Short mmCIF file of C-alpha atoms in Angstrom, two decimals:
data_model
loop_
_atom_site.label_atom_id
_atom_site.label_comp_id
_atom_site.label_asym_id
_atom_site.label_seq_id
_atom_site.Cartn_x
_atom_site.Cartn_y
_atom_site.Cartn_z
CA PHE A 1 8.06 16.41 10.15
CA PRO A 2 5.13 17.58 12.29
CA GLU A 3 2.53 14.90 12.96
CA ALA A 4 -0.67 15.32 10.98
CA GLN A 5 -4.06 13.84 11.77
CA GLY A 6 -4.47 12.26 8.38
CA PHE A 7 -4.54 14.17 5.11
CA SER A 8 -8.30 14.34 4.53
CA ASN A 9 -8.70 17.85 5.93
CA GLY A 10 -6.81 19.52 3.09
CA ASN A 11 -3.54 20.01 4.97
CA LEU A 12 -0.84 17.94 3.26
CA LEU A 13 2.23 19.07 5.18
CA GLY A 14 3.43 16.64 7.84
CA ARG A 15 3.47 12.89 8.45
CA SER A 16 0.64 10.47 9.08
CA TYR A 17 -0.88 7.11 8.40
CA ILE A 18 -3.13 7.35 5.38
CA THR A 19 -6.65 6.16 4.78
CA HIS A 20 -7.09 2.93 2.84
CA THR A 21 -10.25 1.42 1.40
CA ILE A 22 -10.16 -1.58 3.71
CA ASN A 23 -13.18 -2.77 5.67
CA PRO A 24 -12.10 -2.61 9.36
CA TYR A 25 -14.33 -5.56 10.28
CA THR A 26 -13.61 -8.03 7.49
CA ARG A 27 -10.11 -6.72 6.65
CA ARG A 28 -11.05 -7.00 3.00
CA ARG A 29 -10.17 -4.36 0.44
CA GLU A 30 -13.24 -2.43 -0.64
CA THR A 31 -13.87 -1.08 -4.12
CA ALA A 32 -16.56 1.07 -5.68
CA SER A 33 -18.10 -2.19 -6.84
CA SER A 34 -18.19 -3.94 -3.47
CA SER A 35 -19.17 -0.82 -1.51
CA TYR A 36 -21.80 0.72 -3.78
CA LEU A 37 -22.42 -1.05 -7.05
CA ARG A 38 -23.57 -4.45 -5.77
CA GLU A 39 -26.12 -2.91 -3.42
CA ALA A 40 -27.32 -0.53 -6.11
CA LEU A 41 -27.83 -3.39 -8.55
CA MET A 42 -29.98 -5.22 -6.01
CA GLU A 43 -32.06 -2.24 -4.88
CA SER A 44 -32.14 0.22 -7.77
CA ASN A 45 -34.56 0.07 -10.69
CA ASN A 46 -32.94 2.85 -12.74
CA LEU A 47 -29.36 1.62 -13.09
CA ASN A 48 -28.23 -0.21 -16.22
CA ILE A 49 -24.68 -1.44 -16.82
CA PHE A 50 -23.50 -2.46 -20.28
CA THR A 51 -20.54 -4.84 -20.24
CA ARG A 52 -18.10 -5.34 -23.13
CA THR A 53 -19.17 -1.89 -24.30
CA LEU A 54 -16.87 0.94 -25.42
CA VAL A 55 -17.97 4.55 -25.83
CA LYS A 56 -16.99 5.78 -29.29
CA ARG A 57 -18.02 9.45 -29.09
CA VAL A 58 -20.35 11.90 -27.40
CA LEU A 59 -23.38 13.07 -29.39
CA PHE A 60 -24.58 16.69 -29.52
CA ASP A 61 -27.60 18.60 -30.78
CA ASP A 62 -27.58 21.82 -32.83
CA GLN A 63 -27.00 23.87 -29.66
CA ASN A 64 -23.92 21.78 -28.79
CA ARG A 65 -25.75 20.18 -25.90
CA ALA A 66 -24.66 16.61 -25.15
CA THR A 67 -27.58 14.30 -25.90
CA GLY A 68 -26.03 10.85 -25.60
CA VAL A 69 -23.20 8.62 -26.75
CA THR A 70 -22.38 6.22 -29.55
CA VAL A 71 -21.10 2.92 -28.17
CA SER A 72 -19.78 -0.35 -29.52
CA THR A 73 -20.72 -3.71 -28.00
CA ASP A 74 -18.77 -6.63 -29.42
CA GLY A 75 -18.27 -4.63 -32.63
CA PHE A 76 -21.91 -3.57 -32.99
CA GLU A 77 -22.39 0.22 -32.83
CA TRP A 78 -25.52 1.72 -31.30
CA LYS A 79 -26.61 4.84 -29.43
CA ILE A 80 -27.62 5.63 -25.87
CA GLY A 81 -29.59 8.84 -25.32
CA ALA A 82 -29.49 11.11 -22.28
CA ARG A 83 -32.50 13.07 -20.97
CA LYS A 84 -30.50 15.27 -18.59
CA GLU A 85 -26.73 15.04 -18.90
CA VAL A 86 -23.72 13.03 -20.06
CA ILE A 87 -20.96 12.59 -17.49
CA LEU A 88 -17.56 11.91 -19.02
CA SER A 89 -15.33 10.04 -16.58
CA ALA A 90 -12.95 7.96 -18.66
CA GLY A 91 -9.61 8.54 -16.96
CA VAL A 92 -6.56 10.60 -17.70
CA MET A 93 -6.00 9.14 -21.19
CA ARG A 94 -9.47 8.25 -22.44
CA SER A 95 -11.20 11.45 -21.34
CA PRO A 96 -9.24 13.77 -23.66
CA GLN A 97 -9.43 11.12 -26.39
CA LEU A 98 -13.23 11.02 -26.18
CA LEU A 99 -13.47 14.80 -26.11
CA MET A 100 -11.34 15.14 -29.23
CA VAL A 101 -13.03 12.45 -31.33
CA SER A 102 -16.32 14.10 -30.32
CA GLY A 103 -15.16 17.46 -31.68
CA ILE A 104 -13.91 19.18 -28.53
CA GLY A 105 -10.24 20.11 -28.59
CA PRO A 106 -7.57 21.99 -30.60
CA LYS A 107 -9.27 23.10 -33.81
CA ASP A 108 -6.29 22.68 -36.16
CA HIS A 109 -5.62 19.11 -35.03
CA LEU A 110 -9.27 18.06 -35.21
CA GLU A 111 -9.60 19.45 -38.73
CA GLN A 112 -6.50 17.53 -39.84
CA LEU A 113 -8.30 14.32 -38.87
CA GLY A 114 -11.59 15.33 -40.47
CA ILE A 115 -13.43 15.72 -37.16
CA PRO A 116 -16.20 18.38 -37.13
CA VAL A 117 -15.23 20.95 -34.50
CA ARG A 118 -17.84 21.44 -31.79
CA SER A 119 -15.66 23.57 -29.53
CA ASP A 120 -12.15 24.88 -30.13
CA LEU A 121 -10.50 24.16 -26.76
CA SER A 122 -6.73 24.19 -27.09
CA GLY A 123 -6.21 22.89 -23.54
CA VAL A 124 -7.76 19.45 -24.10
CA GLY A 125 -5.05 16.83 -23.60
CA GLN A 126 -2.47 19.44 -22.56
CA ASN A 127 -0.61 20.15 -19.31
CA MET A 128 -0.24 16.48 -18.37
CA GLN A 129 1.92 16.08 -15.27
CA ASP A 130 3.62 13.14 -13.61
CA THR A 131 5.84 12.70 -10.58
CA ILE A 132 9.44 11.53 -10.39
CA ILE A 133 9.92 8.82 -7.77
CA LEU A 134 13.07 7.33 -6.26
CA GLY A 135 12.92 4.19 -4.12
CA PRO A 136 16.06 3.40 -2.09
CA THR A 137 15.78 -0.10 -0.62
CA VAL A 138 17.65 -1.68 2.30
CA PRO A 139 17.56 -5.14 3.94
CA VAL A 140 15.99 -5.30 7.41
CA LYS A 141 15.83 -7.85 10.24
CA VAL A 142 12.04 -7.89 10.66
CA GLU A 143 9.53 -9.69 8.47
CA SER A 144 8.29 -7.56 5.58
CA HIS A 145 6.04 -7.88 2.55
CA SER A 146 9.02 -8.81 0.39
CA GLN A 147 8.77 -12.27 1.98
CA LEU A 148 5.52 -12.88 0.10
CA MET A 149 7.46 -13.12 -3.16
CA GLY A 150 10.87 -14.12 -1.85
CA ASN A 151 10.03 -17.05 0.43
CA LYS A 152 7.88 -19.92 -0.82
CA GLU A 153 6.72 -20.72 2.74
CA THR A 154 5.58 -17.21 3.64
CA LEU A 155 2.72 -16.72 1.19
CA PRO A 156 0.80 -19.93 2.09
CA ARG A 157 1.19 -19.06 5.78
CA ALA A 158 0.03 -15.49 5.20
CA ILE A 159 -3.01 -16.71 3.25
CA ARG A 160 -3.89 -19.13 6.05
CA GLU A 161 -3.51 -16.42 8.73
CA TYR A 162 -5.68 -14.07 6.74
CA ASN A 163 -8.44 -16.58 5.95
CA GLU A 164 -8.61 -18.06 9.46
CA GLN A 165 -7.81 -15.12 11.74
CA ARG A 166 -7.88 -11.97 9.60
CA LYS A 167 -4.36 -11.03 10.62
CA GLY A 168 -0.84 -11.13 9.24
CA LEU A 169 0.94 -9.62 6.26
CA LEU A 170 -2.07 -9.66 3.95
CA THR A 171 -4.08 -7.33 6.20
CA ASN A 172 -1.57 -4.53 5.62
CA PRO A 173 -1.58 -2.67 2.28
CA GLY A 174 2.15 -2.01 2.59
CA GLN A 175 2.26 1.68 1.73
CA ASP A 176 0.44 3.13 4.71
CA TYR A 177 2.64 5.92 6.11
CA PHE A 178 3.24 9.12 4.17
CA ALA A 179 4.99 12.43 4.73
CA PHE A 180 4.80 15.66 2.76
CA GLU A 181 7.38 18.43 2.97
CA LYS A 182 7.69 21.92 1.53
CA HIS A 183 11.18 23.07 0.59
CA GLN A 184 12.94 25.17 3.19
CA PRO A 185 15.09 28.27 2.59
CA GLY A 186 18.48 27.22 1.23
CA MET A 187 17.32 23.72 0.26
CA LEU A 188 17.00 24.59 -3.44
CA LYS A 189 18.57 27.09 -5.79
CA GLU A 190 16.94 30.48 -5.42
CA SER A 191 15.72 30.44 -9.02
CA THR A 192 14.16 26.98 -8.62
CA ALA A 193 12.48 27.91 -5.35
CA ALA A 194 11.12 31.08 -6.93
CA ASP A 195 9.70 29.12 -9.88
CA ILE A 196 7.98 26.66 -7.52
CA ASP A 197 6.55 29.44 -5.38
CA ALA A 198 5.16 31.14 -8.48
CA ALA A 199 3.63 28.00 -10.01
CA PHE A 200 2.12 26.23 -6.98
CA PRO A 201 -0.05 27.20 -3.98
CA ASP A 202 1.68 28.31 -0.78
CA ASP A 203 0.74 25.13 1.10
CA TRP A 204 1.63 22.76 -1.76
CA PRO A 205 4.33 20.20 -0.78
CA THR A 206 7.55 20.02 -2.76
CA PHE A 207 8.37 16.43 -1.79
CA SER A 208 6.48 13.38 -0.59
CA TYR A 209 7.87 10.32 1.17
CA ILE A 210 6.29 6.88 1.30
CA ALA A 211 7.30 4.08 3.68
CA LEU A 212 7.04 0.64 2.08
CA ASP A 213 8.02 -2.64 3.72
CA ASP A 214 8.86 -4.18 0.37
CA THR A 215 10.88 -3.56 -2.78
CA PHE A 216 9.75 -1.76 -5.92
CA VAL A 217 11.24 -4.57 -8.00
CA PRO A 218 10.39 -8.06 -6.65
CA GLN A 219 13.31 -9.93 -5.11
CA TYR A 220 13.38 -13.71 -4.76
CA ASP A 221 16.31 -14.18 -2.40
CA GLY A 222 14.21 -14.76 0.74
CA LYS A 223 15.39 -11.60 2.50
CA ASN A 224 13.32 -8.87 4.13
CA TYR A 225 13.47 -5.39 2.63
CA PHE A 226 12.28 -1.89 3.41
CA SER A 227 12.00 1.01 0.95
CA MET A 228 11.58 4.73 1.46
CA SER A 229 10.40 6.36 -1.72
CA ALA A 230 10.73 10.07 -2.37
CA ALA A 231 8.65 11.83 -5.00
CA LEU A 232 8.91 15.29 -6.49
CA MET A 233 5.49 16.95 -6.17
CA THR A 234 6.35 20.09 -8.14
CA PRO A 235 7.43 18.89 -11.60
CA PHE A 236 7.80 21.43 -14.38
CA SER A 237 7.79 18.88 -17.20
CA ARG A 238 4.52 18.81 -19.13
CA GLY A 239 3.18 16.22 -21.52
CA THR A 240 0.27 15.85 -23.88
CA VAL A 241 -2.37 13.32 -24.85
CA THR A 242 -3.50 13.56 -28.45
CA ILE A 243 -5.11 11.38 -31.11
CA ASN A 244 -3.94 10.13 -34.51
CA SER A 245 -7.32 9.07 -35.91
CA ASN A 246 -10.99 10.01 -35.64
CA ASP A 247 -11.88 6.67 -34.07
CA THR A 248 -11.49 5.19 -30.60
#
């Protein structure tokens, strides 16, 4: 594989260490909460967060413009209005669910559930894709992350090293070296290669490889393990997310 300078520039073909959300000074894992939310809560006067609250559906006016949401807090339903816009960011499963219970989705299915149709969009919840991953694992003679679960002495030592010196096993996320490869002539059947070339961009990788100094299934025998996972990046299988009621 050619060496790549990370994968943030849009070029996925090659091998490289990947970027992790770890603070280089504290060696602590950063999240959206620790990096942005806490500061925003202290400094912003226009941010409100409602805990234990589930969005039930998006509300619309007569012109089908989103005007707010109906939510449930500890079983009590109420409404939140929006002056400008409603941003739906509920994940791969909840986003299509919210769209459909709000009346956006395949018309026939929504009508079967008694949901007023706001927009007949047959693609909502369709074309779901997932990757197939294999993870061959072998024992190695150097210390690896598998020791954290497999050796009762390793974890306390690793915690102490991390807390006192910010070094050791717990400073490494484990999966930190990736490679992406596009199929070469003769590697696949001609018909399969032609299907991939027709369905995906020219620079889209066919396979990805992930180096992991651990096992995918925890082992408790005290040995050190290394795994090299391989994932198919061009699956043709497609799934769906749909709803069976008009409620969330």
